[in-house]
mmCIF file of C-alpha atoms in Angstrom:
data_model
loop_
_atom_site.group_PDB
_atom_site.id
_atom_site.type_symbol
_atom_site.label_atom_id
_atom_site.label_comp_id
_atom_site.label_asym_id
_atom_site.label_seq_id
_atom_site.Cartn_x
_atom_site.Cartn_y
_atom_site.Cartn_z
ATOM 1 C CA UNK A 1 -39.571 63.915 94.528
ATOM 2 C CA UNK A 2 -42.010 62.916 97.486
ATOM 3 C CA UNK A 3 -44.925 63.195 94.459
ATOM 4 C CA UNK A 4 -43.003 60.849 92.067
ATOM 5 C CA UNK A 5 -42.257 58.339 95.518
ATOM 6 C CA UNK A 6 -45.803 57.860 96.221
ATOM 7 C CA UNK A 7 -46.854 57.058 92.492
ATOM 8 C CA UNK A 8 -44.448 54.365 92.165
ATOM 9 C CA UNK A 9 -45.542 52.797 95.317
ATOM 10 C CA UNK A 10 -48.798 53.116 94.245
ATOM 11 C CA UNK A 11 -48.263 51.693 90.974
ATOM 12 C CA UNK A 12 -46.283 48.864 92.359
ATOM 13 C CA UNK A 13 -48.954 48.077 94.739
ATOM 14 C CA UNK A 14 -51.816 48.201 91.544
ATOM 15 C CA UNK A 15 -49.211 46.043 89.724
ATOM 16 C CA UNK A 16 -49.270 43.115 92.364
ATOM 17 C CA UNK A 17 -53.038 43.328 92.759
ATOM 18 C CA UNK A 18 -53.779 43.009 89.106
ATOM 19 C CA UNK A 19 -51.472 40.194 88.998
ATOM 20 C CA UNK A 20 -52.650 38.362 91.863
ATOM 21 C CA UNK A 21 -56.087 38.642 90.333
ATOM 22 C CA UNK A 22 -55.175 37.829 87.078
ATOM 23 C CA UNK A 23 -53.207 34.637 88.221
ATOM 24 C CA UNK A 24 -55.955 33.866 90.423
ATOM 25 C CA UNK A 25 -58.361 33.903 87.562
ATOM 26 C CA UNK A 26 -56.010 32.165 85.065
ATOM 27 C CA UNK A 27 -54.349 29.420 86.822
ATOM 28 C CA UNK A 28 -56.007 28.758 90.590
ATOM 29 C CA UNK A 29 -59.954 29.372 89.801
ATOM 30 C CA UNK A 30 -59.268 28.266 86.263
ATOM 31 C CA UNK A 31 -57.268 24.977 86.898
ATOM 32 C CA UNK A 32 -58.370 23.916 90.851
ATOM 33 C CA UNK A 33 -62.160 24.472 90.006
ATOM 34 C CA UNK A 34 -62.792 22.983 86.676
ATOM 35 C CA UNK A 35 -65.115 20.039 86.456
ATOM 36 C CA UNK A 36 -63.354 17.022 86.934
ATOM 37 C CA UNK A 37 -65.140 13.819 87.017
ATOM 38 C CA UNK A 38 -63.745 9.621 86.603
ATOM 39 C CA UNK A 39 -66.068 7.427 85.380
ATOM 40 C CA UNK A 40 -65.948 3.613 85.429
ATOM 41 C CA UNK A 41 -67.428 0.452 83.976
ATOM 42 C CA UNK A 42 -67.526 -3.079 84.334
ATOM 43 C CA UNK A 43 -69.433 -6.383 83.967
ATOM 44 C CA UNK A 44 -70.120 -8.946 84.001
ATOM 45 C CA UNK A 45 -72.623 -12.192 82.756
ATOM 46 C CA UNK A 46 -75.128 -13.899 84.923
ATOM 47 C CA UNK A 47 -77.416 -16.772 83.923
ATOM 48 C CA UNK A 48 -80.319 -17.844 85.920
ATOM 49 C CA UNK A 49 -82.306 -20.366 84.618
ATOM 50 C CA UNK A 50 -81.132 -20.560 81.308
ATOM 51 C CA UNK A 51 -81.244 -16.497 80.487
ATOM 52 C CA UNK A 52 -77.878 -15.239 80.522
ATOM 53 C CA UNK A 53 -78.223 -11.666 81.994
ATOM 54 C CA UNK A 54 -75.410 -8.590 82.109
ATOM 55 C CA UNK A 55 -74.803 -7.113 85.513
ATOM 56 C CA UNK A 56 -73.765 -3.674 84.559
ATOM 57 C CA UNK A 57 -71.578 -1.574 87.397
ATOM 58 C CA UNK A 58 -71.348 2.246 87.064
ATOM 59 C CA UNK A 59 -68.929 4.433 89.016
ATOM 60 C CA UNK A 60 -67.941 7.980 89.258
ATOM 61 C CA UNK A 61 -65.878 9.716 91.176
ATOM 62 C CA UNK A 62 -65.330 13.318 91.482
ATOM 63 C CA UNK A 63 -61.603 14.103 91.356
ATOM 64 C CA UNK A 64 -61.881 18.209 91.120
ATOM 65 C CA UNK A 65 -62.616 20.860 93.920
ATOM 66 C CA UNK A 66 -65.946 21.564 93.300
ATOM 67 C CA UNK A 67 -69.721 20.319 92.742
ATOM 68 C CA UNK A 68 -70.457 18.814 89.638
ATOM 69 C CA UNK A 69 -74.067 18.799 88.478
ATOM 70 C CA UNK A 70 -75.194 15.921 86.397
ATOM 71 C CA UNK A 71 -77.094 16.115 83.214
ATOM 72 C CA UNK A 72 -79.298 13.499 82.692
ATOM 73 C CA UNK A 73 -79.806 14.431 78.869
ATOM 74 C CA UNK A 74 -76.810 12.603 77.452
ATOM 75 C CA UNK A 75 -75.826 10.525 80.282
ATOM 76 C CA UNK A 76 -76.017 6.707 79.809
ATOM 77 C CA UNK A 77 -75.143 3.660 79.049
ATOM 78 C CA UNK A 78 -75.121 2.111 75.323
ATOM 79 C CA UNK A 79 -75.008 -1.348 75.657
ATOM 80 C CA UNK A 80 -73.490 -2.963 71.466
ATOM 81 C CA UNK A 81 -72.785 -6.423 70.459
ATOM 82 C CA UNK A 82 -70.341 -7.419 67.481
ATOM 83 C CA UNK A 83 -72.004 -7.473 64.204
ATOM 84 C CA UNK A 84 -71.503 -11.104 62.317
ATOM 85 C CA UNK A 85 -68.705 -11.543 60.214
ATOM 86 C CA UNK A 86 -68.575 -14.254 57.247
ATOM 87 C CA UNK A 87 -66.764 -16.931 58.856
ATOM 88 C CA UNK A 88 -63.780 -17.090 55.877
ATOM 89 C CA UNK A 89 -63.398 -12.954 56.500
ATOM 90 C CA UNK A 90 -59.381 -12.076 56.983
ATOM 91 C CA UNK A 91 -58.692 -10.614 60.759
ATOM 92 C CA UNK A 92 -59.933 -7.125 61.312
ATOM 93 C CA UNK A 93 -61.362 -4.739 63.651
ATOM 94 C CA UNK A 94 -64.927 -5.399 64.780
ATOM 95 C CA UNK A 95 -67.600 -3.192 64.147
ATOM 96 C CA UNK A 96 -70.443 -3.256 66.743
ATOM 97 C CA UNK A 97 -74.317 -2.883 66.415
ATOM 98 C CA UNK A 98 -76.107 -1.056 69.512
ATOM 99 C CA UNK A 99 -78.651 -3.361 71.260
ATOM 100 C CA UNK A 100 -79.739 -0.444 73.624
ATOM 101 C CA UNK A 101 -79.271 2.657 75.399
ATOM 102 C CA UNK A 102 -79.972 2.522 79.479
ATOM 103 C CA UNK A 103 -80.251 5.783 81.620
ATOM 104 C CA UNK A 104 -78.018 5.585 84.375
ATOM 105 C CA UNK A 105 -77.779 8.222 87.897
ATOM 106 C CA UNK A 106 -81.260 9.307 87.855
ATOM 107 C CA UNK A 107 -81.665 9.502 91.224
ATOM 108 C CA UNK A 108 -78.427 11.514 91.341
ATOM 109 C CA UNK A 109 -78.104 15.402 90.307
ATOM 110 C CA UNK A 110 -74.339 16.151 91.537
ATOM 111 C CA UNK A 111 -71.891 14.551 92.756
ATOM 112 C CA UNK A 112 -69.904 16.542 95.467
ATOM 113 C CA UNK A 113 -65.858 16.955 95.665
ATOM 114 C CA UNK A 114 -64.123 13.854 96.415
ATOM 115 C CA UNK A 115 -67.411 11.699 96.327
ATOM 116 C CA UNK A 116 -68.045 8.565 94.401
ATOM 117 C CA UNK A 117 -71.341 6.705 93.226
ATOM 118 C CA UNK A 118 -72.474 4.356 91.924
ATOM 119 C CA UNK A 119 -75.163 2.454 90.106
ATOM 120 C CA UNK A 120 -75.990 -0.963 88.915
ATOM 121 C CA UNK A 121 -77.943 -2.396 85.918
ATOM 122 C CA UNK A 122 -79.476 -6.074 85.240
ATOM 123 C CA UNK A 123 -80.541 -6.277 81.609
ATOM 124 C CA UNK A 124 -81.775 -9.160 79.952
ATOM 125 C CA UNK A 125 -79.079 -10.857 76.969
ATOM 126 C CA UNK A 126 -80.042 -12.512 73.525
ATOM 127 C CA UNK A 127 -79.522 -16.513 74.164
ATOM 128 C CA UNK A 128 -75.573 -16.122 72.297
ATOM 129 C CA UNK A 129 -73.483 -13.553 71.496
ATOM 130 C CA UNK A 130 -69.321 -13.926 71.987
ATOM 131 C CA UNK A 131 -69.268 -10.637 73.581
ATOM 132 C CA UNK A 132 -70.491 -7.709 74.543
ATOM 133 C CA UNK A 133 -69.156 -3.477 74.626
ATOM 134 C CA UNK A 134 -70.392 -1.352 76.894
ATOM 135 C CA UNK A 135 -70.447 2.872 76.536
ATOM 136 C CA UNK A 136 -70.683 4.525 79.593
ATOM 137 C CA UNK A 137 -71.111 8.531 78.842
ATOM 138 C CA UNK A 138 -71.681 11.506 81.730
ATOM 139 C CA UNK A 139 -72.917 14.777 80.411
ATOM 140 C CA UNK A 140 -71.942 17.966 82.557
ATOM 141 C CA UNK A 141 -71.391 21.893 82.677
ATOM 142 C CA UNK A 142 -70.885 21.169 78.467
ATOM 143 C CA UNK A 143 -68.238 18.835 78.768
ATOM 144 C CA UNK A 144 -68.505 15.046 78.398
ATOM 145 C CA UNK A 145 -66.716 11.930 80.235
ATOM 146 C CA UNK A 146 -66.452 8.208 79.006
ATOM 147 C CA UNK A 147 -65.590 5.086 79.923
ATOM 148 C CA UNK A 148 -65.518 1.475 77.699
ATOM 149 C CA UNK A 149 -65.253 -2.022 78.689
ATOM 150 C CA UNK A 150 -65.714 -5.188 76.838
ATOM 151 C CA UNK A 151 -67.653 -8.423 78.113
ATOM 152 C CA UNK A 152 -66.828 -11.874 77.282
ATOM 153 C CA UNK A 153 -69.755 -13.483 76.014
ATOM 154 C CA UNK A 154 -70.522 -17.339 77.193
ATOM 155 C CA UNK A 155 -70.769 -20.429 75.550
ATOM 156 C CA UNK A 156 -73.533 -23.367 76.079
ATOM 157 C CA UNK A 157 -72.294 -23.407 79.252
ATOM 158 C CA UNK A 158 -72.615 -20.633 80.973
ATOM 159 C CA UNK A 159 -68.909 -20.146 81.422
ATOM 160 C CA UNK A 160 -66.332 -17.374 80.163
ATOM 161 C CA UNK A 161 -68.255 -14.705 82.808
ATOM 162 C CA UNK A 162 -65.791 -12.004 82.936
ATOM 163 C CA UNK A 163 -65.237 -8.152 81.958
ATOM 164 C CA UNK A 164 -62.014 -6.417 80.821
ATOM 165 C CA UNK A 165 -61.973 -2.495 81.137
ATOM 166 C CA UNK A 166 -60.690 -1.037 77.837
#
């Protein structure tokens, strides 16, 4: 009786370890410690002198519980303007041509728990185009993050100088 006491408690004991480790693994390492990363884009149209120019802002922000280390291969910014559409064409979705492709973070090879960066881009515009998309994609531990926004273009002016975040 004593013999058969003891192996249940020890079996009940084994039980709870293996499922404390197994729910550790599963749902707390698993969940809590998983890459987690926010990224953000806006801009925005500057002319100086006659040359309108995009002011490009970059943000991320670490939202999990651990260190996150960048990739620069794959990280970026694609920067696309609308291709030309005859001007009789019936309403539909744009398609967009990419003007470029801009590393972004360089200087930047993790971003710590709860931190947030950012970087900032000035590149040069074609004299007129109605608007502008910009791609901003973050490469890390195999897994990618992205964030869109669309810039007004300007007219003669200078004016209509704002971004929406899509």
């Amino acid at each position: 009786m004593k013999v058969l006491d003891a192996a249940e408690r020890i079996i009940r004991i084994a039980a709870i370890l293996i499922g404390g480790l197994w729910t550790y693994l599963k749902f707390i390492r698993g969940r809590i410690y998983r890459p987690r990363l926010k990224p953000s884009v806006s801009g925005r149209i500057a002319v100086v002198d006659g040359q309108p120019h995009l002011v490009v802002s970059l943000t991320m922000e670490n939202v999990g519980s651990s260190k996150v280390d960048i990739k620069q291969e794959g990280t970026g910014l694609r920067l696309f303007s609308p291709e030309l559409q005859p001007a009789a064409a019936p309403p539909d979705q744009i398609t967009w041509m990419r003007l470029g492709s801009f590393s972004v973070f360089e200087k930047h090879g993790w971003i710590e728990s709860g931190e947030s960066i950012q970087d900032q881009l000035l590149i040069t515009l074609p004299k007129a185009v109605s608007a502008f998309k910009l791609e901003f994609r973050v490469v890390a531990k195999g897994i990618e993050w992205q964030a869109r926004a669309i810039v007004e273009g300007y007219n003669i002016n200078g004016k209509q100088i704002t971004a929406e975040p899509i």
